[in-house]
Tab-separated table of C-alpha atoms and ligand atoms in Angstrom:
chain	number	residue	atom	x	y	z
A	1	MET	CA	-9.682	41.132	-12.440
A	2	PRO	CA	-11.626	38.682	-15.464
A	3	ARG	CA	-15.248	37.304	-14.638
A	4	TRP	CA	-13.900	33.376	-14.626
A	5	THR	CA	-11.587	34.371	-11.528
A	6	GLY	CA	-13.933	35.290	-9.195
A	7	VAL	CA	-14.365	38.153	-6.337
A	8	GLU	CA	-12.549	41.071	-6.583
A	9	GLY	CA	-10.030	40.443	-3.554
A	10	LYS	CA	-10.669	37.184	-3.155
A	11	PRO	CA	-8.064	34.449	-4.238
A	12	LEU	CA	-9.672	32.214	-6.641
A	13	ILE	CA	-9.324	28.808	-5.437
A	14	ILE	CA	-9.614	25.312	-6.930
A	15	ALA	CA	-9.440	22.204	-4.627
A	16	GLY	CA	-9.990	18.623	-5.204
A	17	PRO	CA	-8.523	15.419	-5.175
A	18	CYS	CA	-4.976	14.592	-7.050
A	19	SER	CA	-7.031	11.765	-8.839
A	20	ALA	CA	-10.911	10.494	-9.156
A	21	GLU	CA	-10.524	7.075	-7.638
A	22	SER	CA	-14.537	6.437	-7.194
A	23	GLU	CA	-17.914	8.297	-7.362
A	24	GLU	CA	-17.903	8.272	-3.655
A	25	GLN	CA	-14.593	9.822	-2.678
A	26	LEU	CA	-15.513	12.339	-4.975
A	27	LEU	CA	-19.285	12.943	-3.617
A	28	GLU	CA	-17.854	12.758	-0.184
A	29	THR	CA	-14.602	15.217	-1.108
A	30	ALA	CA	-16.659	17.790	-2.572
A	31	ARG	CA	-19.416	17.652	0.050
A	32	ARG	CA	-16.937	18.205	2.895
A	33	LEU	CA	-14.926	21.860	0.650
A	34	PRO	CA	-15.568	25.065	2.730
A	35	LYS	CA	-17.981	25.586	-0.872
A	36	SER	CA	-18.284	29.036	-0.164
A	37	ARG	CA	-14.665	30.046	-0.645
A	38	VAL	CA	-13.674	27.749	-3.465
A	39	SER	CA	-14.525	28.335	-7.231
A	40	PHE	CA	-13.750	24.789	-8.970
A	41	PHE	CA	-13.643	21.573	-7.968
A	42	ARG	CA	-10.890	19.929	-9.481
A	43	ALA	CA	-9.460	15.934	-10.223
A	44	GLY	CA	-7.296	14.135	-12.549
A	45	ILE	CA	-9.168	12.034	-14.878
A	46	TRP	CA	-6.330	11.056	-17.017
A	47	LYS	CA	-3.120	11.035	-14.896
A	48	ALA	CA	-0.073	11.756	-16.408
A	49	ARG	CA	2.387	9.399	-14.446
A	50	THR	CA	6.322	9.425	-14.177
A	51	ARG	CA	6.205	5.872	-14.144
A	52	PRO	CA	3.521	3.249	-15.573
A	53	SER	CA	3.152	1.390	-12.102
A	54	SER	CA	1.589	4.065	-10.978
A	55	PHE	CA	-2.099	5.062	-10.966
A	56	GLU	CA	-2.517	6.571	-14.363
A	57	GLY	CA	-6.219	7.619	-13.674
A	58	VAL	CA	-9.719	5.844	-14.055
A	59	GLY	CA	-10.460	7.517	-17.699
A	60	ASP	CA	-13.575	8.418	-18.921
A	61	ARG	CA	-15.686	6.494	-16.611
A	62	GLY	CA	-15.048	9.248	-14.102
A	63	LEU	CA	-16.425	12.404	-15.787
A	64	PRO	CA	-20.130	11.639	-15.141
A	65	TRP	CA	-19.056	11.693	-11.299
A	66	LEU	CA	-16.822	14.467	-11.670
A	67	ARG	CA	-20.170	16.087	-13.080
A	68	ARG	CA	-22.654	15.059	-9.961
A	69	ALA	CA	-20.100	15.379	-7.161
A	70	GLY	CA	-20.041	19.058	-8.456
A	71	GLU	CA	-23.544	19.766	-9.195
A	72	ARG	CA	-24.258	18.749	-5.460
A	73	ALA	CA	-21.832	20.788	-4.084
A	74	GLY	CA	-22.816	23.607	-6.310
A	75	LEU	CA	-19.252	24.015	-7.829
A	76	ARG	CA	-17.988	24.336	-11.376
A	77	THR	CA	-15.712	21.559	-12.309
A	78	ALA	CA	-12.193	21.512	-13.737
A	79	THR	CA	-9.663	18.970	-15.142
A	80	GLU	CA	-6.285	18.218	-16.458
A	81	VAL	CA	-6.461	17.670	-20.672
A	82	ALA	CA	-3.715	16.532	-22.656
A	83	HIS	CA	-5.030	15.484	-25.960
A	84	THR	CA	-7.595	16.452	-28.196
A	85	LYS	CA	-9.829	13.645	-27.053
A	86	HIS	CA	-9.563	14.574	-23.258
A	87	VAL	CA	-10.592	18.133	-24.120
A	88	GLU	CA	-14.268	16.977	-26.122
A	89	ALA	CA	-14.616	14.569	-23.188
A	90	ALA	CA	-14.256	16.420	-20.648
A	91	LEU	CA	-16.313	19.661	-22.526
A	92	GLU	CA	-19.463	16.842	-23.170
A	93	HIS	CA	-19.325	16.043	-19.594
A	94	GLY	CA	-19.756	19.995	-18.794
A	95	VAL	CA	-16.434	20.496	-17.077
A	96	GLY	CA	-16.403	24.180	-16.407
A	97	LEU	CA	-12.206	25.189	-16.854
A	98	LEU	CA	-9.481	22.965	-18.366
A	99	TRP	CA	-5.683	23.228	-16.945
A	100	ILE	CA	-2.433	21.845	-19.604
A	101	GLY	CA	-0.004	19.782	-17.128
A	102	ALA	CA	3.468	20.502	-16.563
A	103	ARG	CA	4.437	17.336	-18.767
A	104	THR	CA	2.109	18.237	-21.544
A	105	THR	CA	3.533	21.912	-21.273
A	106	VAL	CA	7.089	20.941	-22.155
A	107	ASN	CA	5.695	19.441	-25.420
A	108	PRO	CA	4.807	22.083	-28.264
A	109	PHE	CA	3.068	19.741	-30.414
A	110	SER	CA	0.839	18.345	-27.796
A	111	VAL	CA	-0.014	22.019	-26.813
A	112	GLN	CA	-0.634	23.075	-30.253
A	113	GLU	CA	-3.016	20.094	-30.516
A	114	ILE	CA	-4.974	20.961	-27.521
A	115	ALA	CA	-4.754	24.801	-28.697
A	116	ALA	CA	-6.794	23.014	-31.659
A	117	ALA	CA	-9.478	21.571	-30.158
A	118	LEU	CA	-10.012	24.839	-27.859
A	119	ARG	CA	-10.997	26.940	-31.283
A	120	GLY	CA	-14.353	28.032	-30.696
A	121	VAL	CA	-14.766	26.853	-27.381
A	122	ASP	CA	-15.792	29.175	-24.194
A	123	VAL	CA	-14.280	27.673	-20.988
A	124	PRO	CA	-11.150	29.041	-18.810
A	125	VAL	CA	-7.900	27.504	-19.801
A	126	LEU	CA	-4.600	27.351	-17.138
A	127	VAL	CA	-1.351	26.469	-18.290
A	128	LYS	CA	0.838	24.784	-15.846
A	129	ASN	CA	5.100	25.733	-16.015
A	130	PRO	CA	6.378	22.882	-17.734
A	131	THR	CA	8.891	20.589	-15.787
A	132	SER	CA	11.741	21.975	-16.206
A	133	PRO	CA	12.628	26.026	-15.150
A	134	ASP	CA	12.467	27.009	-19.061
A	135	LEU	CA	9.904	30.400	-19.516
A	136	GLY	CA	10.004	30.186	-23.189
A	137	LEU	CA	8.116	26.786	-23.087
A	138	TRP	CA	5.693	28.614	-20.648
A	139	ILE	CA	5.485	31.434	-22.589
A	140	GLY	CA	5.128	29.579	-25.915
A	141	ALA	CA	2.117	26.923	-24.562
A	142	VAL	CA	0.390	30.496	-23.082
A	143	GLU	CA	0.966	31.823	-27.037
A	144	ARG	CA	-0.309	28.678	-28.767
A	145	ILE	CA	-3.538	28.679	-26.472
A	146	ALA	CA	-4.266	32.129	-26.760
A	147	GLY	CA	-3.978	31.546	-30.460
A	148	ALA	CA	-6.770	29.450	-30.540
A	149	GLY	CA	-8.879	32.528	-29.439
A	150	VAL	CA	-8.985	31.431	-25.967
A	151	ARG	CA	-10.039	34.064	-23.669
A	152	ASP	CA	-10.200	33.416	-20.338
A	153	LEU	CA	-6.261	32.417	-20.068
A	154	GLY	CA	-4.275	31.934	-17.154
A	155	VAL	CA	-1.150	30.193	-15.691
A	156	ILE	CA	-0.719	27.839	-12.865
A	157	HIS	CA	2.953	27.777	-10.998
A	158	ARG	CA	3.598	24.029	-9.762
A	159	GLY	CA	7.322	24.569	-9.315
A	160	PHE	CA	10.218	22.891	-11.494
A	161	SER	CA	12.185	19.876	-11.369
A	162	ILE	CA	15.753	20.573	-10.705
A	163	ALA	CA	18.955	18.780	-10.261
A	164	SER	CA	20.176	20.130	-6.418
A	165	LYS	CA	17.716	18.979	-3.845
A	166	THR	CA	15.625	21.117	-2.129
A	167	ARG	CA	13.138	20.755	0.694
A	168	PHE	CA	10.391	20.597	-1.639
A	169	ARG	CA	9.217	18.487	-4.567
A	170	ASN	CA	9.652	20.638	-7.300
A	171	ALA	CA	11.744	24.151	-6.763
A	172	PRO	CA	9.322	27.303	-6.328
A	173	MET	CA	11.787	29.302	-8.455
A	174	TRP	CA	9.511	32.575	-7.316
A	175	ASP	CA	11.633	34.741	-9.530
A	176	LEU	CA	10.540	33.332	-12.721
A	177	VAL	CA	7.221	33.470	-11.449
A	178	ILE	CA	8.224	37.594	-11.105
A	179	GLU	CA	9.577	37.443	-14.369
A	180	MET	CA	6.755	35.996	-15.559
A	181	ARG	CA	4.374	38.558	-13.897
A	182	ARG	CA	6.920	41.364	-15.278
A	183	MET	CA	6.093	40.542	-18.654
A	184	PHE	CA	2.311	39.678	-18.706
A	185	PRO	CA	0.945	41.276	-16.043
A	186	GLN	CA	-2.569	40.858	-17.019
A	187	LEU	CA	-2.520	37.257	-17.076
A	188	PRO	CA	-3.815	35.755	-13.976
A	189	MET	CA	-1.498	33.132	-12.454
A	190	ILE	CA	-2.184	31.151	-9.612
A	191	THR	CA	0.162	28.827	-7.484
A	192	ASP	CA	-0.441	25.013	-6.805
A	193	PRO	CA	1.690	24.757	-3.068
A	194	SER	CA	0.642	20.669	-3.599
A	195	HIS	CA	2.711	19.949	-6.579
A	196	ILE	CA	5.628	22.282	-5.176
A	197	ALA	CA	5.573	21.048	-1.502
A	198	GLY	CA	5.120	17.315	-2.133
A	199	ARG	CA	4.268	17.334	1.790
A	200	ARG	CA	0.847	18.778	3.335
A	201	ASP	CA	2.770	20.135	6.102
A	202	LEU	CA	4.267	22.335	3.515
A	203	VAL	CA	1.199	23.688	1.624
A	204	LYS	CA	0.546	26.248	3.831
A	205	GLY	CA	3.614	28.428	3.704
A	206	ILE	CA	3.915	28.097	-0.021
A	207	ALA	CA	0.469	29.522	-0.509
A	208	GLN	CA	1.053	32.424	2.062
A	209	ARG	CA	4.310	33.246	-0.473
A	210	ALA	CA	2.110	33.375	-3.733
A	211	MET	CA	-0.742	35.626	-1.480
A	212	ASP	CA	2.380	37.812	-0.301
A	213	LEU	CA	3.408	38.038	-4.502
A	214	GLY	CA	-0.506	39.297	-4.909
A	215	LEU	CA	-0.789	36.286	-7.281
A	216	GLU	CA	-4.716	35.647	-8.080
A	217	GLY	CA	-5.395	32.598	-6.316
A	218	LEU	CA	-4.287	28.626	-5.641
A	219	MET	CA	-5.021	25.334	-6.818
A	220	ILE	CA	-4.839	22.691	-3.474
A	221	GLU	CA	-5.382	18.886	-3.597
A	222	THR	CA	-7.704	17.496	-1.459
A	223	HIS	CA	-8.853	14.390	-0.566
A	224	PHE	CA	-11.362	13.121	2.206
A	225	ASP	CA	-8.959	10.585	3.027
A	226	PRO	CA	-5.638	11.625	2.260
A	227	GLU	CA	-3.430	8.817	3.404
A	228	HIS	CA	-5.241	6.406	1.366
A	229	ALA	CA	-5.225	8.438	-1.781
A	230	LEU	CA	-4.002	6.297	-4.817
A	231	SER	CA	-2.127	9.211	-6.153
A	232	ASP	CA	0.380	12.422	-4.512
A	233	ALA	CA	-0.952	10.609	-0.871
A	234	ALA	CA	1.980	12.923	0.858
A	235	GLN	CA	0.696	15.907	-0.578
A	236	GLN	CA	-3.115	15.771	-0.022
A	237	VAL	CA	-5.194	17.703	2.500
A	238	THR	CA	-8.339	16.978	4.364
A	239	PRO	CA	-11.045	19.395	3.342
A	240	GLU	CA	-11.163	20.471	6.950
A	241	ARG	CA	-7.859	21.074	7.074
A	242	LEU	CA	-7.978	22.948	3.547
A	243	THR	CA	-10.599	25.547	5.334
A	244	GLU	CA	-7.752	26.156	7.876
A	245	ILE	CA	-5.351	27.023	5.625
A	246	LEU	CA	-7.502	29.475	4.099
A	247	ASP	CA	-8.509	31.071	7.505
A	248	LEU	CA	-4.902	31.463	7.898
A	249	LEU	CA	-3.853	32.693	4.867
A	250	GLU	CA	-3.235	36.935	4.951
A	251	ILE	CA	-4.722	37.848	1.747
A	252	ARG	CA	-2.414	41.252	0.226
A	253	ARG	CA	-3.543	44.083	-1.485
A	254	PRO	CA	-2.041	45.131	-4.353
A	255	ALA	CA	-1.944	49.000	-3.136
A	256	THR	CA	-3.769	50.986	-0.374
A	257	THR	CA	-5.185	54.547	-0.086
A	258	ASN	CA	-3.862	55.135	3.444
A	259	PRO	CA	-1.434	58.153	2.975
A	260	ASP	CA	0.672	57.622	5.602
A	261	PHE	CA	1.906	53.986	4.134
A	262	ASN	CA	2.050	55.389	0.475
A	263	ALA	CA	4.100	58.701	1.885
A	264	ALA	CA	6.311	56.049	3.701
A	265	LEU	CA	6.501	53.723	1.124
A	266	ASP	CA	8.109	56.196	-1.448
A	267	ALA	CA	10.303	57.733	1.058
A	268	LEU	CA	11.993	54.178	1.164
A	269	ARG	CA	11.755	53.391	-2.387
A	270	GLU	CA	13.980	56.696	-2.875
A	271	GLN	CA	16.432	55.210	-0.208
A	272	ILE	CA	16.458	51.979	-2.553
A	273	ASP	CA	16.787	54.235	-5.722
A	274	GLN	CA	19.874	55.945	-4.252
A	275	VAL	CA	21.308	52.756	-2.793
A	276	ASP	CA	21.467	51.273	-6.083
A	277	HIS	CA	23.119	54.030	-7.763
A	278	ASP	CA	25.607	54.172	-5.087
A	279	MET	CA	26.142	50.107	-6.015
A	280	LEU	CA	26.322	50.770	-9.472
A	281	ASP	CA	28.733	53.361	-9.012
A	282	VAL	CA	30.916	51.250	-6.621
A	283	LEU	CA	30.736	48.141	-9.528
A	284	ALA	CA	31.774	50.448	-11.689
A	285	HIS	CA	34.709	51.614	-9.904
A	286	ARG	CA	35.701	48.143	-9.201
A	287	MET	CA	35.853	47.099	-12.678
A	288	ARG	CA	38.201	50.313	-13.405
A	289	ILE	CA	40.467	48.716	-10.887
A	290	VAL	CA	40.396	45.446	-12.423
A	291	GLU	CA	41.485	46.784	-15.747
A	292	LEU	CA	44.419	48.719	-14.361
A	293	ILE	CA	45.272	45.337	-12.941
A	294	ALA	CA	44.745	43.447	-16.311
A	295	GLU	CA	47.103	46.200	-17.941
A	296	SER	CA	49.641	45.447	-15.400
A	297	LYS	CA	49.162	41.289	-15.584
A	298	ARG	CA	49.549	42.064	-19.108
A	299	ALA	CA	53.098	44.126	-18.768
A	300	ASN	CA	54.292	41.134	-16.465
A	301	ASN	CA	52.724	38.043	-18.210
A	302	VAL	CA	50.825	36.971	-15.146
A	303	THR	CA	47.407	34.317	-15.461
A	304	THR	CA	44.060	36.575	-15.303
A	305	LEU	CA	42.894	33.908	-12.896
A	306	GLN	CA	44.380	33.714	-9.374
A	307	VAL	CA	43.023	30.914	-7.500
A	308	ALA	CA	44.624	31.514	-4.082
A	309	ARG	CA	43.715	35.050	-4.477
A	310	TRP	CA	39.907	34.301	-5.250
A	311	LYS	CA	39.254	31.729	-2.868
A	312	ALA	CA	40.625	34.483	0.044
A	313	ILE	CA	38.307	37.009	-1.548
A	314	LEU	CA	35.816	34.831	-1.027
A	315	GLU	CA	36.422	33.730	2.441
A	316	ASP	CA	36.599	37.011	3.687
A	317	ARG	CA	33.446	38.437	1.992
A	318	MET	CA	31.589	35.683	3.118
A	319	GLU	CA	32.933	36.344	6.635
A	320	ARG	CA	32.045	40.035	6.247
A	321	ALA	CA	28.122	38.870	4.932
A	322	VAL	CA	27.761	36.909	7.997
A	323	GLU	CA	28.905	39.982	10.172
A	324	LEU	CA	26.199	42.403	8.495
A	325	GLY	CA	23.763	39.473	8.643
A	326	LEU	CA	23.832	38.894	4.745
A	327	ASP	CA	22.661	35.479	3.789
A	328	PRO	CA	25.954	33.952	2.632
A	329	SER	CA	24.263	32.064	-0.156
A	330	TYR	CA	23.158	35.507	-1.171
A	331	VAL	CA	26.215	36.947	-1.157
A	332	LYS	CA	27.988	34.168	-2.896
A	333	ALA	CA	26.151	34.289	-5.700
A	334	ILE	CA	26.663	37.661	-6.200
A	335	TYR	CA	30.495	37.099	-5.848
A	336	ASP	CA	29.957	34.465	-8.386
A	337	VAL	CA	28.862	36.742	-10.840
A	338	ILE	CA	31.275	39.980	-10.191
A	339	HIS	CA	34.539	37.577	-10.641
A	340	SER	CA	33.287	35.936	-13.731
A	341	GLU	CA	32.957	39.243	-15.329
A	342	SER	CA	36.426	40.509	-13.301
A	343	VAL	CA	38.044	37.211	-15.213
A	344	ARG	CA	36.299	37.928	-18.417
A	345	ARG	CA	37.036	41.562	-19.057
A	346	GLN	CA	40.729	40.852	-18.104
A	347	SER	CA	41.166	38.054	-20.411
A	348	GLU	CA	39.682	40.812	-23.035
A	349	ILE	CA	42.350	43.408	-21.925
A	350	MET	CA	44.963	40.677	-21.788
A	351	SER	CA	44.387	39.400	-25.387
A	352	GLY	CA	44.358	43.220	-26.561
A	353	GLU	CA	40.815	42.150	-27.956
A	354	ASP	CA	39.509	45.184	-25.622
A	355	ALA	CA	36.042	45.708	-27.724
A	356	ARG	CA	35.272	48.459	-24.873
A	357	PRO	CA	34.126	51.882	-26.627
A	358	PRO	CA	35.664	55.002	-25.546
A	359	LEU	CA	34.958	56.047	-21.877
A	360	ALA	CA	32.898	59.139	-22.554
A	361	ASP	CA	31.184	57.115	-24.790
A	362	GLN	CA	30.630	54.170	-22.255
A	363	ALA	CA	28.107	56.454	-20.213
A	364	ALA	CA	25.876	56.630	-22.505
A	365	ILE	CA	25.353	52.793	-22.591
A	366	VAL	CA	22.383	51.878	-20.771
A	367	ARG	CA	21.421	48.401	-20.729
A	368	PRO	CA	17.697	48.558	-22.324
A	369	VAL	CA	15.281	46.711	-19.810
A	370	PRO	CA	13.639	43.973	-22.144
A	371	PRO	CA	10.239	45.348	-22.895
A	372	PRO	CA	6.856	43.750	-21.760
A	373	GLY	CA	5.474	40.849	-23.958
A	374	PRO	CA	2.779	40.939	-26.077
A	375	ALA	CA	-0.448	41.799	-24.679
A	376	LEU	CA	-2.488	38.058	-23.871
A	377	PRO	CA	-6.208	38.327	-23.514
B	401	PEP	C1	-1.685	17.887	-11.004
B	401	PEP	O1	-2.567	18.882	-11.056
B	401	PEP	O2	-2.390	16.444	-10.299
B	401	PEP	C2	-0.756	17.339	-11.607
B	401	PEP	C3	-0.378	16.294	-12.316
B	401	PEP	O3	0.065	18.337	-11.845
B	401	PEP	P1	1.366	18.356	-12.436
B	401	PEP	O4	0.999	18.553	-14.195
B	401	PEP	O5	1.932	19.771	-12.048
B	401	PEP	O6	2.446	17.443	-12.238
B	402	MN	MN1	-1.721	15.580	-7.895
């Protein structure tokens, strides 16, 4: 674990208000934090707000407040930077960690400008995921900052803005988190449950999910008087509630030396491997039947898409899924993929554009898993 992330086996905690509002607010919030468990005291100095009518932060005058609050509480400080000027001003005031906000990560010009300002500077930098679920944009921003020679680099998962409504302010999309981890296993990743939740009562549950996945830490917005906060009032927690959340969190270990557990896990994983191989055999078998159907539809000049049949399949499979205790939306998603691939394959055969190699060669085709991404510091 890198030196800046803290103690091995303990999550890195960044806590403090969404925005710096006054010196008293920062002093009082920092004073009441569970200091032995918090690594950095955060406060937004410049706020990138969606609408200009929202509170846009106190600006540079908040930096001395942040420094004093951190010093009194014995905590290093952290803030968001979106411009070269922010980086310079923050470093002048001894800010100990900088992060790039979700609205900045979406803009490679801004990220490049920040990267240039960070050249030769020894400060940890965390890159929040972009507002849209675009892994490439997130990785690109990390690469730009790494390219400036920043050694202490990490990412913050703060959820994604998507069209469909979820119970959260920003959809967590854990599959993207897992993909990021697969590509960059060494890159520290923390979750910001506050911006995912948008509501303080949901913060703890999301924080636990992050710990269950083995992420390195959490950024939790904490305010001494959340109801009267000038930004993100609904999602901030009091310092006392933060202490409670940290007490309640179950911190999982990545592995254990317990031989019974390891043996049981190996046995279960062998079963999973077997089930997955069986599933692939079944999918291949299904596809061979689809091909026979396509050939006979072609001979009889019948359409590939048969809406009534597709409806009947879905109804039947969903009913069965419920009987088997499977989540219907999970099964629906799988069947959407299966059906669309069936229609694609049928069209291929019926149009005479069968690009499929002879069956004997197909066995040799193995879809390569993309290799892990480039090593980042
Ligand atoms: C913040 O951390 O206060 C913030 C503005 O977050 P985000 O960039 O994730 O919206
Ligand atoms: Mn906020």
